[in-house]
PDB file of C-alpha atoms in Angstrom:
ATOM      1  CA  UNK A 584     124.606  83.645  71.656  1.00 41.00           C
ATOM      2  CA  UNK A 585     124.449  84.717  67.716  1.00 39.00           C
ATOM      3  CA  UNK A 586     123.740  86.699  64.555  1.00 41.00           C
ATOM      4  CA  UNK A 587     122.786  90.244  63.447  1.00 36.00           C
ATOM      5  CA  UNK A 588     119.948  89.906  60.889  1.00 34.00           C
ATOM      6  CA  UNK A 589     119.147  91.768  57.343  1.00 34.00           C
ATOM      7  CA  UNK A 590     116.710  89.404  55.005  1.00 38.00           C
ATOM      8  CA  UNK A 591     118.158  89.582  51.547  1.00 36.00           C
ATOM      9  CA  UNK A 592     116.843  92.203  48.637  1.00 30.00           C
ATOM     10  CA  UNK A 593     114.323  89.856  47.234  1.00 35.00           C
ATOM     11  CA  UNK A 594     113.021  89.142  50.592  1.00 38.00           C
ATOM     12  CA  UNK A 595     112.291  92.425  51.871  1.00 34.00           C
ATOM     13  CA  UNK A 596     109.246  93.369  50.520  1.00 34.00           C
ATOM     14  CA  UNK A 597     107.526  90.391  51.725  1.00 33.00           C
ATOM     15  CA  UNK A 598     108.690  90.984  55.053  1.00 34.00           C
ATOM     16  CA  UNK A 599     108.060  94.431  55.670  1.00 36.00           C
ATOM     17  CA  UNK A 600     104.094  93.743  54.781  1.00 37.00           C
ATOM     18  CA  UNK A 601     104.102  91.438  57.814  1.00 38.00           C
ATOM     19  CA  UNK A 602     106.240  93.746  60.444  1.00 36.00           C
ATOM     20  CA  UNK A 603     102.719  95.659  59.329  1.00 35.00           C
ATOM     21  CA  UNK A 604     100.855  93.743  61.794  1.00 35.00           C
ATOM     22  CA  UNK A 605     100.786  91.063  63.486  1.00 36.00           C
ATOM     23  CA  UNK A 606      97.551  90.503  64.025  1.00 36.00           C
ATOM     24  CA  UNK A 607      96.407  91.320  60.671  1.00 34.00           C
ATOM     25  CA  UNK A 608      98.405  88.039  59.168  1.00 34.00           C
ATOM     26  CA  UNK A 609      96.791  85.836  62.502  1.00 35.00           C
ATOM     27  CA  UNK A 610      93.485  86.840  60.583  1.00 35.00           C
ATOM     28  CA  UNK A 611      94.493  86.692  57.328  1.00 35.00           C
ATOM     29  CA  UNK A 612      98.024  85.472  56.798  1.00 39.00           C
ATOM     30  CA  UNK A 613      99.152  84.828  53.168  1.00 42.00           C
ATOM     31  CA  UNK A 614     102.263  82.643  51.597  1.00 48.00           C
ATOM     32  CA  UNK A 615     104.513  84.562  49.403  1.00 49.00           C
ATOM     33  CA  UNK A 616     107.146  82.506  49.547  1.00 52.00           C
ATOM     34  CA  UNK A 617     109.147  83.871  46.450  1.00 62.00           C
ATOM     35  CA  UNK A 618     111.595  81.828  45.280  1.00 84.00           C
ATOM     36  CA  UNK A 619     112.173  79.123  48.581  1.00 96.00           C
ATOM     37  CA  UNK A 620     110.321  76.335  50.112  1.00 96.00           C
ATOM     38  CA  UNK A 621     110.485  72.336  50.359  1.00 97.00           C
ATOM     39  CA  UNK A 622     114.515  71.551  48.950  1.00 97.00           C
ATOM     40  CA  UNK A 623     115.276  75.132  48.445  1.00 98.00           C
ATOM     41  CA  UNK A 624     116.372  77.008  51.583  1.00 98.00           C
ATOM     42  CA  UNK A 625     115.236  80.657  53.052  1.00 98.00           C
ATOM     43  CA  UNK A 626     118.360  82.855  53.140  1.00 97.00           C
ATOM     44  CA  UNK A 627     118.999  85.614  55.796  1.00 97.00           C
ATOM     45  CA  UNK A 628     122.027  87.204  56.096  1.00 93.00           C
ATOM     46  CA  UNK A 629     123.554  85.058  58.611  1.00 94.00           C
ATOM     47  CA  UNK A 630     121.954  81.693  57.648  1.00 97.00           C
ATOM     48  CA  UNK A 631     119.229  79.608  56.376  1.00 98.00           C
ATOM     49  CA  UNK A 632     116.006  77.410  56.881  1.00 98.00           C
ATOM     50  CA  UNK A 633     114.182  75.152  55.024  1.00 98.00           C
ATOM     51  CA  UNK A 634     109.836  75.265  54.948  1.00 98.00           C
ATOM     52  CA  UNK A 635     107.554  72.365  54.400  1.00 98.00           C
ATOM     53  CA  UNK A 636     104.256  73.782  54.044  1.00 98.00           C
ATOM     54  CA  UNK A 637     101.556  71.118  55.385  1.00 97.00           C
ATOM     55  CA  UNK A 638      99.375  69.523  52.519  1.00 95.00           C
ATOM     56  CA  UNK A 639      95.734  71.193  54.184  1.00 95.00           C
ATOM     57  CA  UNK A 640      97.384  74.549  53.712  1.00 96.00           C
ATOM     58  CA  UNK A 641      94.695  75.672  51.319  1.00 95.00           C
ATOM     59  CA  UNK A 642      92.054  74.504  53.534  1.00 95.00           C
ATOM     60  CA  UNK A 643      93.638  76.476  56.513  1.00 93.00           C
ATOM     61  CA  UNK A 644      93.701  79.881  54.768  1.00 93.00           C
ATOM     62  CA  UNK A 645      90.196  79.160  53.967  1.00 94.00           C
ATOM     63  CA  UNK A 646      89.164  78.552  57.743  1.00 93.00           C
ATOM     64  CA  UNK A 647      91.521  81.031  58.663  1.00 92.00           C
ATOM     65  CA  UNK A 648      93.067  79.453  61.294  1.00 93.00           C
ATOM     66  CA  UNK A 649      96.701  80.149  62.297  1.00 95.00           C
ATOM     67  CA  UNK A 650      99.503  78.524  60.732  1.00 97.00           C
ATOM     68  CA  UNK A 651     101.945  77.131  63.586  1.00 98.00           C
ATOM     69  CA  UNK A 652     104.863  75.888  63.111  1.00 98.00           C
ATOM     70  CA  UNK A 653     107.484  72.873  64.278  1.00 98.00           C
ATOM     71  CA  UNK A 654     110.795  74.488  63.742  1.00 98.00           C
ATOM     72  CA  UNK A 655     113.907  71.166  64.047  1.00 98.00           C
ATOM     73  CA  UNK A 656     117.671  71.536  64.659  1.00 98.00           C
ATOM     74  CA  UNK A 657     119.567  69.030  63.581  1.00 98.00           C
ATOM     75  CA  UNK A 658     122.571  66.863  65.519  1.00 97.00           C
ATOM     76  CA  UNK A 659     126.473  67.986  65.176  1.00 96.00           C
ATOM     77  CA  UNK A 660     127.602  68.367  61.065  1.00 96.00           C
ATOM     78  CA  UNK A 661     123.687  67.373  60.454  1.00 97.00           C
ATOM     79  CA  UNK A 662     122.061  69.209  57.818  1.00 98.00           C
ATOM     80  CA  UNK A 663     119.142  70.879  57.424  1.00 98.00           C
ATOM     81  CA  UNK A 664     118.193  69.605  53.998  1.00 98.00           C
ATOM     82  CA  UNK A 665     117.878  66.104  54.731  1.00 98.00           C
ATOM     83  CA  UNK A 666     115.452  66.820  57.915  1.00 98.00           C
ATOM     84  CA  UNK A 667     112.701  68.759  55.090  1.00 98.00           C
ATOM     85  CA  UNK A 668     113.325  65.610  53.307  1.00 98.00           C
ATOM     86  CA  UNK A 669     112.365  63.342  55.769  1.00 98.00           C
ATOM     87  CA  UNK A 670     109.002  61.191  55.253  1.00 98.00           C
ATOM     88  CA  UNK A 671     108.254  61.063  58.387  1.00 98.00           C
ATOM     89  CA  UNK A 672     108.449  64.626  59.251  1.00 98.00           C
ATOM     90  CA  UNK A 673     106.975  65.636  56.341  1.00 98.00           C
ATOM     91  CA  UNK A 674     103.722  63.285  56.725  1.00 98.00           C
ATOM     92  CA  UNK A 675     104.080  65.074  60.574  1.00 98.00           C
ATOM     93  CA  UNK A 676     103.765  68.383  59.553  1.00 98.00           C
ATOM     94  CA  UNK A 677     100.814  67.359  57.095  1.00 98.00           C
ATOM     95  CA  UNK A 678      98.621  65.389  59.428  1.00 97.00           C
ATOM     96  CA  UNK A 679      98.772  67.990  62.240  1.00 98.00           C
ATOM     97  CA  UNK A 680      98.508  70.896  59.385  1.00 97.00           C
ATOM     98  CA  UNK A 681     101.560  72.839  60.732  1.00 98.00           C
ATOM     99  CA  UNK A 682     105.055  74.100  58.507  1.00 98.00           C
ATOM    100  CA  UNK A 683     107.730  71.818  59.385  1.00 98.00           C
ATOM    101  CA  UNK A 684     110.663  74.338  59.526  1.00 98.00           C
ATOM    102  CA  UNK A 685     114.715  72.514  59.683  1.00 98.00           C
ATOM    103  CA  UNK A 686     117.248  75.335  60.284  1.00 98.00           C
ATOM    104  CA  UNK A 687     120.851  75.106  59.263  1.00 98.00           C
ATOM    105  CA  UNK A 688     123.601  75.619  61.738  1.00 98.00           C
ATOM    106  CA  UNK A 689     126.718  77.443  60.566  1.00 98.00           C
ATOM    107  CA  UNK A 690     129.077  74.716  59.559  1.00 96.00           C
ATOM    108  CA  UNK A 691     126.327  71.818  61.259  1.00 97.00           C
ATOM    109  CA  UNK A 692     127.186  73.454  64.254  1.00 97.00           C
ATOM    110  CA  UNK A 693     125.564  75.214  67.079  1.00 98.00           C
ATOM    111  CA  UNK A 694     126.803  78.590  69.018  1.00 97.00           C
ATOM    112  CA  UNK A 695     125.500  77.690  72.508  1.00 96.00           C
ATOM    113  CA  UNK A 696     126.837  79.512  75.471  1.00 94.00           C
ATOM    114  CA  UNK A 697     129.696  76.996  76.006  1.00 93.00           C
ATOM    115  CA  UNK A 698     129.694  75.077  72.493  1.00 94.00           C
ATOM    116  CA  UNK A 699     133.912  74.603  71.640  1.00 93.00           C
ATOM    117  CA  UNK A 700     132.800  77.627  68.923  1.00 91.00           C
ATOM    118  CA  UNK A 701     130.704  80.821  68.469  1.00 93.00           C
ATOM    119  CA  UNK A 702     129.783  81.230  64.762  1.00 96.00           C
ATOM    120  CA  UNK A 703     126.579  82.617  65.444  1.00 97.00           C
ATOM    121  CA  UNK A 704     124.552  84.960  67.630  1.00 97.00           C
ATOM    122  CA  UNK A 705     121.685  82.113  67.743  1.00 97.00           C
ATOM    123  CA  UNK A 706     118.878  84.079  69.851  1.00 97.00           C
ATOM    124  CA  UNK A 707     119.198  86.946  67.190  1.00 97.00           C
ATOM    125  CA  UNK A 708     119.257  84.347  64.028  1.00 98.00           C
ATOM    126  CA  UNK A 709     116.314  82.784  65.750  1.00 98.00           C
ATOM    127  CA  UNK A 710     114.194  85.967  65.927  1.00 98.00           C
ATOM    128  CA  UNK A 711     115.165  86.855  62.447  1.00 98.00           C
ATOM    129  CA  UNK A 712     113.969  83.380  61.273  1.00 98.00           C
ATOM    130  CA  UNK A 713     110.516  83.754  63.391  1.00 98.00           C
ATOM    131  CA  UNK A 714     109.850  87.235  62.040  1.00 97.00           C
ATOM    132  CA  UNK A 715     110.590  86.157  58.350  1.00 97.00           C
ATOM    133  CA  UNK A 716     108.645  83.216  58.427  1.00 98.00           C
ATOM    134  CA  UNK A 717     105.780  85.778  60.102  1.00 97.00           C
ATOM    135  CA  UNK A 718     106.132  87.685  57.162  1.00 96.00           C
ATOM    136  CA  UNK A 719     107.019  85.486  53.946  1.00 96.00           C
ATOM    137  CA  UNK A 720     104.394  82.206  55.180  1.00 97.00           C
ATOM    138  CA  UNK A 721     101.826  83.859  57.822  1.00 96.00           C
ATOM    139  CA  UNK A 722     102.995  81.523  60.481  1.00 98.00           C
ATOM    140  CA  UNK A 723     101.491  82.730  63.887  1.00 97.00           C
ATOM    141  CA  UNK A 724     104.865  83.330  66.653  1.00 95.00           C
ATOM    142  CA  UNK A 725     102.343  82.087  69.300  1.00 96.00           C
ATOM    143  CA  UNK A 726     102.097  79.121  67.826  1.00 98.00           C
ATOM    144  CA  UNK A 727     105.668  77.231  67.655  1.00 98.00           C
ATOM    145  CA  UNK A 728     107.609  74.296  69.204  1.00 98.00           C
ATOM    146  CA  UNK A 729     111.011  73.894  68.855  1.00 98.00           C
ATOM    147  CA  UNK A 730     112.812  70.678  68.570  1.00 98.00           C
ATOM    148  CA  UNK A 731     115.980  69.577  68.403  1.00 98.00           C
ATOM    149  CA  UNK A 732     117.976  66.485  68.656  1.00 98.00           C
ATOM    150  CA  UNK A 733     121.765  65.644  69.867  1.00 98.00           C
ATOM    151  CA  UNK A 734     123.703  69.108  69.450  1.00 98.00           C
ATOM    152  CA  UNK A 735     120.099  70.509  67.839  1.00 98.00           C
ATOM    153  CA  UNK A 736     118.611  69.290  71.549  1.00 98.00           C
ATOM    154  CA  UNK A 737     121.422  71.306  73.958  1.00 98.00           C
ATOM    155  CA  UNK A 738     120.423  74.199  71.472  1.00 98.00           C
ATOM    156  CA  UNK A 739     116.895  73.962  71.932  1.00 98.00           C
ATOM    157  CA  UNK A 740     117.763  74.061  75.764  1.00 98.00           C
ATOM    158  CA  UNK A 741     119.734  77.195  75.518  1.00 98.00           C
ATOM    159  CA  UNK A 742     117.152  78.925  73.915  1.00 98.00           C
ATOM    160  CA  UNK A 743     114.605  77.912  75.979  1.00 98.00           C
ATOM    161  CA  UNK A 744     116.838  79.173  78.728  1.00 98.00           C
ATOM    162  CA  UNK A 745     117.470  82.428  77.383  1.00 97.00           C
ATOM    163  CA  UNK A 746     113.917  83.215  76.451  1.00 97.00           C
ATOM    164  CA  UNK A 747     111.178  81.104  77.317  1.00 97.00           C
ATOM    165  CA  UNK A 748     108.880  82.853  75.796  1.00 97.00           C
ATOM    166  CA  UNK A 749     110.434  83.249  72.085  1.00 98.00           C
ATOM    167  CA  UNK A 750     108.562  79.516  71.364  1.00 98.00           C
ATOM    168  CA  UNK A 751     105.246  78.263  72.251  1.00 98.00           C
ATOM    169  CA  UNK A 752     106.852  75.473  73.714  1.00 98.00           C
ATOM    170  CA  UNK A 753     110.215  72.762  73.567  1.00 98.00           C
ATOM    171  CA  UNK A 754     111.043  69.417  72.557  1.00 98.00           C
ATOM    172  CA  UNK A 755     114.578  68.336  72.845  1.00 98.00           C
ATOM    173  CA  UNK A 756     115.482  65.375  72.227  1.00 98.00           C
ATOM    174  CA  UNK A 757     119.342  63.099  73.490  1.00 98.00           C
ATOM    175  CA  UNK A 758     120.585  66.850  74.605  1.00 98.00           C
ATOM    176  CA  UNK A 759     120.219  69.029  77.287  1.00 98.00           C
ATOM    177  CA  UNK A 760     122.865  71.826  79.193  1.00 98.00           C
ATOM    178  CA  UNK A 761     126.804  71.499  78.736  1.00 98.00           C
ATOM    179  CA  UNK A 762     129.390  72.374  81.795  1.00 97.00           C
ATOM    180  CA  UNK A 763     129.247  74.709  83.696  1.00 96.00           C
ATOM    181  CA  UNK A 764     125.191  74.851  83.727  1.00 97.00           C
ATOM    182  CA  UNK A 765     123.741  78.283  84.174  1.00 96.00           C
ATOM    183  CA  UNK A 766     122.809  78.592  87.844  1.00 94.00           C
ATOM    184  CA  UNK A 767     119.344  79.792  86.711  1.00 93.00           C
ATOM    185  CA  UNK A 768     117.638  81.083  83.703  1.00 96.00           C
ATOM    186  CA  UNK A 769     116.403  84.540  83.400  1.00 95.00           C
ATOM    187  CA  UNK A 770     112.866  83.916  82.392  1.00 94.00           C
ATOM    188  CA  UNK A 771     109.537  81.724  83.417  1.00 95.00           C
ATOM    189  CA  UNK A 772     109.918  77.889  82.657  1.00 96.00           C
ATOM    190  CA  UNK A 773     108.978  76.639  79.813  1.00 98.00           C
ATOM    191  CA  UNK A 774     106.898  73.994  78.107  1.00 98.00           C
ATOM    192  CA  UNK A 775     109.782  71.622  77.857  1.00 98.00           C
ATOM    193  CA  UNK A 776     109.348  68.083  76.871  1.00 98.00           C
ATOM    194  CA  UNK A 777     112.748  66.011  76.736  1.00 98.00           C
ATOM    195  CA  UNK A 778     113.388  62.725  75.512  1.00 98.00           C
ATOM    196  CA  UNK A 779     116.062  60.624  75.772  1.00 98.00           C
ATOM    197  CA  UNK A 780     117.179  56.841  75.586  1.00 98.00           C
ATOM    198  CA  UNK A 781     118.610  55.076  78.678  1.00 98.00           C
ATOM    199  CA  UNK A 782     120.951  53.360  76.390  1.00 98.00           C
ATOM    200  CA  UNK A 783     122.571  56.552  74.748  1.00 98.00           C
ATOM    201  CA  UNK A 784     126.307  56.644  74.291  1.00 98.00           C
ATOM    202  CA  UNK A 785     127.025  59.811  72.411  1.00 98.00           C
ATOM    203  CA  UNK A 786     124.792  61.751  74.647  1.00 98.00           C
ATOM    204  CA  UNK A 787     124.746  59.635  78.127  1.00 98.00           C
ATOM    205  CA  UNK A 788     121.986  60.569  80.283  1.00 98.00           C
ATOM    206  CA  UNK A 789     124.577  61.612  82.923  1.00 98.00           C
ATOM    207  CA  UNK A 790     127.118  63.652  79.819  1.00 97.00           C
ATOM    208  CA  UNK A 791     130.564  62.736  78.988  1.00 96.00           C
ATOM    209  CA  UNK A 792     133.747  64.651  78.368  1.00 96.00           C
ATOM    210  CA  UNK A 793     134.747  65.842  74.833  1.00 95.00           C
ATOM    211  CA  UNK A 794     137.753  67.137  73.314  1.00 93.00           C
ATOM    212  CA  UNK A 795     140.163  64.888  75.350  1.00 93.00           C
ATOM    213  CA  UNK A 796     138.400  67.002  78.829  1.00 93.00           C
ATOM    214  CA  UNK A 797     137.938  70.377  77.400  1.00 95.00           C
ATOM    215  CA  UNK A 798     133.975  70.485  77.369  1.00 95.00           C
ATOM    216  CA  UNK A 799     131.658  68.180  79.480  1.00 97.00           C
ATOM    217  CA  UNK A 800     127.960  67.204  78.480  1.00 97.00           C
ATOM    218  CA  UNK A 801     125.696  68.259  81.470  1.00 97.00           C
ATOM    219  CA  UNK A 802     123.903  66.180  83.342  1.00 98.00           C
ATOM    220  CA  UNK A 803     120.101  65.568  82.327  1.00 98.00           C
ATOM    221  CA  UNK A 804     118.679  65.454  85.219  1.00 97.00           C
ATOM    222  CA  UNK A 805     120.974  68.372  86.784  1.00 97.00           C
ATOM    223  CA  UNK A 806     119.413  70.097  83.666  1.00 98.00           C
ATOM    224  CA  UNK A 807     116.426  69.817  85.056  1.00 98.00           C
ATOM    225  CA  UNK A 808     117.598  70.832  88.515  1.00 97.00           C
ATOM    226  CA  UNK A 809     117.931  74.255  86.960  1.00 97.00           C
ATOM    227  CA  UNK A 810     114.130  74.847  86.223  1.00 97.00           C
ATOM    228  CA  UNK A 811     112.822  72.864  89.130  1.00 97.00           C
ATOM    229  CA  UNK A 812     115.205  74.624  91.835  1.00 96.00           C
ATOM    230  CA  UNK A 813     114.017  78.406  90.072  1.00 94.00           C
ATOM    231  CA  UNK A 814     110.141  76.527  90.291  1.00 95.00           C
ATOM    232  CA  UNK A 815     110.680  75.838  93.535  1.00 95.00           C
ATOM    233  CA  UNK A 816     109.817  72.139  92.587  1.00 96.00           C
ATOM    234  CA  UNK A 817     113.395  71.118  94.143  1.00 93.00           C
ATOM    235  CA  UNK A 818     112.692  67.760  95.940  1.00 88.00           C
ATOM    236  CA  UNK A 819     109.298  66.961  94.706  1.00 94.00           C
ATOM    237  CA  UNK A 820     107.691  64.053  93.624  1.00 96.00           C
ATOM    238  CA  UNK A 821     106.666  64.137  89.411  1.00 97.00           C
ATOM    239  CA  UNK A 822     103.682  63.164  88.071  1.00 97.00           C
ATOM    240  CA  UNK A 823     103.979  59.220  86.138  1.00 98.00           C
ATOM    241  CA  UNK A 824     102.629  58.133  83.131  1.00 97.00           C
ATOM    242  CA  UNK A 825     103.931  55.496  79.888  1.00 98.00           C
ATOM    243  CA  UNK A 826     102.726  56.639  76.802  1.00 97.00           C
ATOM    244  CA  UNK A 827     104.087  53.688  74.790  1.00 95.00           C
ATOM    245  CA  UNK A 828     107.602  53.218  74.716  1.00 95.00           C
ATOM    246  CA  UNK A 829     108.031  56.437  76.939  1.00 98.00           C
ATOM    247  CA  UNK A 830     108.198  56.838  80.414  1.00 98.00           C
ATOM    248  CA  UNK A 831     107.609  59.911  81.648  1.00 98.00           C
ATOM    249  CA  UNK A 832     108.028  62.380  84.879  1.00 98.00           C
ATOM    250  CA  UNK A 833     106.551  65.852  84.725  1.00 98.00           C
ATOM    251  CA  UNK A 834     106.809  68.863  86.879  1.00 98.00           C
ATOM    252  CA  UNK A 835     103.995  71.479  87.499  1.00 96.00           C
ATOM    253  CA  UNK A 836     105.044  74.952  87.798  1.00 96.00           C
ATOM    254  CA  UNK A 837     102.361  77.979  88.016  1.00 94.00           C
ATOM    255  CA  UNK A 838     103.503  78.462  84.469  1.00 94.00           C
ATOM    256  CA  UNK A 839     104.564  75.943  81.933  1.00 97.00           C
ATOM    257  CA  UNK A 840     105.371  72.136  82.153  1.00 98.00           C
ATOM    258  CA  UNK A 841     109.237  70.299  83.231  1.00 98.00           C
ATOM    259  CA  UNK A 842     108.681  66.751  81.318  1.00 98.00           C
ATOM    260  CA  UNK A 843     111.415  64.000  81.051  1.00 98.00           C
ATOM    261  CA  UNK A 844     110.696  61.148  79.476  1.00 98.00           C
ATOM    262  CA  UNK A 845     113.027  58.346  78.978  1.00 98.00           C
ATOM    263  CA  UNK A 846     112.956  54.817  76.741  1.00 98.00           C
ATOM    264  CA  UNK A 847     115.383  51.912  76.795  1.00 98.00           C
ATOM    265  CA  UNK A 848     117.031  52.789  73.284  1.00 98.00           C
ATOM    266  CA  UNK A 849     119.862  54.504  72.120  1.00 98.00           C
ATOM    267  CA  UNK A 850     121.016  57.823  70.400  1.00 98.00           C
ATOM    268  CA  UNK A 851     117.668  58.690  67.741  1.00 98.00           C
ATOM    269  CA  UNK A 852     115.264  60.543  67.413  1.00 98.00           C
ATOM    270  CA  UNK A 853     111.530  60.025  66.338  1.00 98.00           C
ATOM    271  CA  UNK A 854     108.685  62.164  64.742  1.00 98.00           C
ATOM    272  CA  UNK A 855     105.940  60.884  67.300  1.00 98.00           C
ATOM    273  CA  UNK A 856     108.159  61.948  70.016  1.00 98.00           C
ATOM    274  CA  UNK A 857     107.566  65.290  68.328  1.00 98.00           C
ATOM    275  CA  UNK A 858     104.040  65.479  67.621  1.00 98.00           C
ATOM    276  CA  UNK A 859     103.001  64.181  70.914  1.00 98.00           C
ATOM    277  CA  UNK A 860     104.873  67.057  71.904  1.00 98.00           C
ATOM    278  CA  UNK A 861     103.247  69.338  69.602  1.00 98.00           C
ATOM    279  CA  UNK A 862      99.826  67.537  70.950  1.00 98.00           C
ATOM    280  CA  UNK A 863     100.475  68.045  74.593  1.00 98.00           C
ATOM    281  CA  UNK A 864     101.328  71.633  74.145  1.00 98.00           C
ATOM    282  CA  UNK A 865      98.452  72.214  72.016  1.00 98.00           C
ATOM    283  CA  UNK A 866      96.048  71.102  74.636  1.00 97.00           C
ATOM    284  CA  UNK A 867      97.444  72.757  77.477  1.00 97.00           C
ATOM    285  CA  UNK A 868      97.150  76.048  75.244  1.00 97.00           C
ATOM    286  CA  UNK A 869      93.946  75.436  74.028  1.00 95.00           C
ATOM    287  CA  UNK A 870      94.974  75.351  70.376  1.00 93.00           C
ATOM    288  CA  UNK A 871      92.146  74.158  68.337  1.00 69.00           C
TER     289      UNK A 871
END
């Protein structure tokens, strides 16, 4: 998957007071965010992210409650800039007093497992973002979702695959596995909620072929069939429920949550989708 990591001069301070301890920024995390945040990015050596900080911050450092985190990976060429731009996110991450974190792919692209090119060593990127954002804004590792839509969502999949546990939990959205899917993933499931529109072209529920037949879209619900065969969930019946336009199945296993949910629109993505992701996962974790 992607990147060797090495935070940049002015950056290093900052983080080598967090690699201190972890638990001393859970109880009393601090932002020195030197020179980036809102339009201007967070460099590492191999890339970059963008931080909105949620309004309430103030009022969280004085509770001293954790800081958690919604990290979001843009589609294919997509750019990180105009996702920390975004209204909607933005009045996300403030109402549910998280960061709202948009990470840049290398050329808008992603370096999954069988994406047409590897730019990037994405699980090592993605550690080196976590552990800088530890260390520069206090946000607690434990508590993270990670969402992504399009070529962000098969991403997100990938790295839930590789390492459940690196994220609290996952929300990807119009994207799941390419061809060939792995025949299983080498950790416990995760907490996965997918969403996706019946009516999606560019991202068919069922994938498509790209490059005149040199990659393949996987199949969502053979996607699926990856963590429910390794659950031992193969062949069961999910649990229902609409939650206004969504229409959901979910999956039980003895650890974490298998959630599809599909509605009768197209290729897009929306921030509710994402919080009630963030607000599922925060009540089956007991986040206050």
């Amino acid at each position: 998957m992607v990147p060797k990591f090495l935070h940049s001069i002015a950056c290093a301070a900052f983080l080598a007071a967090g690699l201190a301890s972890s638990a001393a920024l859970s109880a009393a995390p601090s932002v020195d965010s030197g020179t980036c945040g809102e339009e201007t990015p967070c460099e590492l050596e191999n890339g970059e992210y963008f931080i909105h900080l949620p309004q309430t911050l103030p009022q969280i450092r004085k509770s001293g409650e954790p800081l958690g985190a919604i990290f979001y990976l843009h589609g294919h060429r997509g750019k990180a800039l105009n996702a920390v731009r975004n209204k909607s996110f933005q009045r996300m991450a403030d109402e549910l007093g998280v960061a709202f974190v948009a990470v840049q792919g290398v050329d808008g692209t992603w370096s999954f497992p069988t994406a047409p090119r590897n730019l990037r060593d994405e699980a090592v990127f993605f550690d080196a973002v976590l552990e800088d954002l530890s260390g520069r804004f206090g946000v607690d590792r434990n508590r993270t979702l990670l969402s992504g839509f399009s070529s962000g969502g098969f991403m997100t999949w990938y790295l839930a695959c590789a390492d459940s546990g690196r994220f609290a939990g996952y929300a990807p959205i119009a994207g799941a596995f390419w061809e060939p899917l792995p025949h299983d993933c080498p950790t416990e499931p995760p907490y996965l909620f997918h969403v996706h529109g019946t009516a999606d072209t560019v991202v068919p529920l069922e994938g498509r072929w790209l490059g005149g037949g040199k990659w393949k879209q996987g199949d969502v619900s053979q996607s699926f069939d990856v963590w429910r065969r390794q659950s031992g969930l193969s062949g069961t019946a999910p649990q229902t429920e609409t939650d206004g336009n969504l229409k959901c199945e979910r999956w039980q296993p003895v650890t974490g949550i298998l959630e599809l949910c599909l509605h009768d629109g197209g290729h897009s993505v929306q921030a509710g989708w994402i919080r009630r992701a963030w607000e599922h996962l925060a009540e089956m974790k007991g986040w206050s």
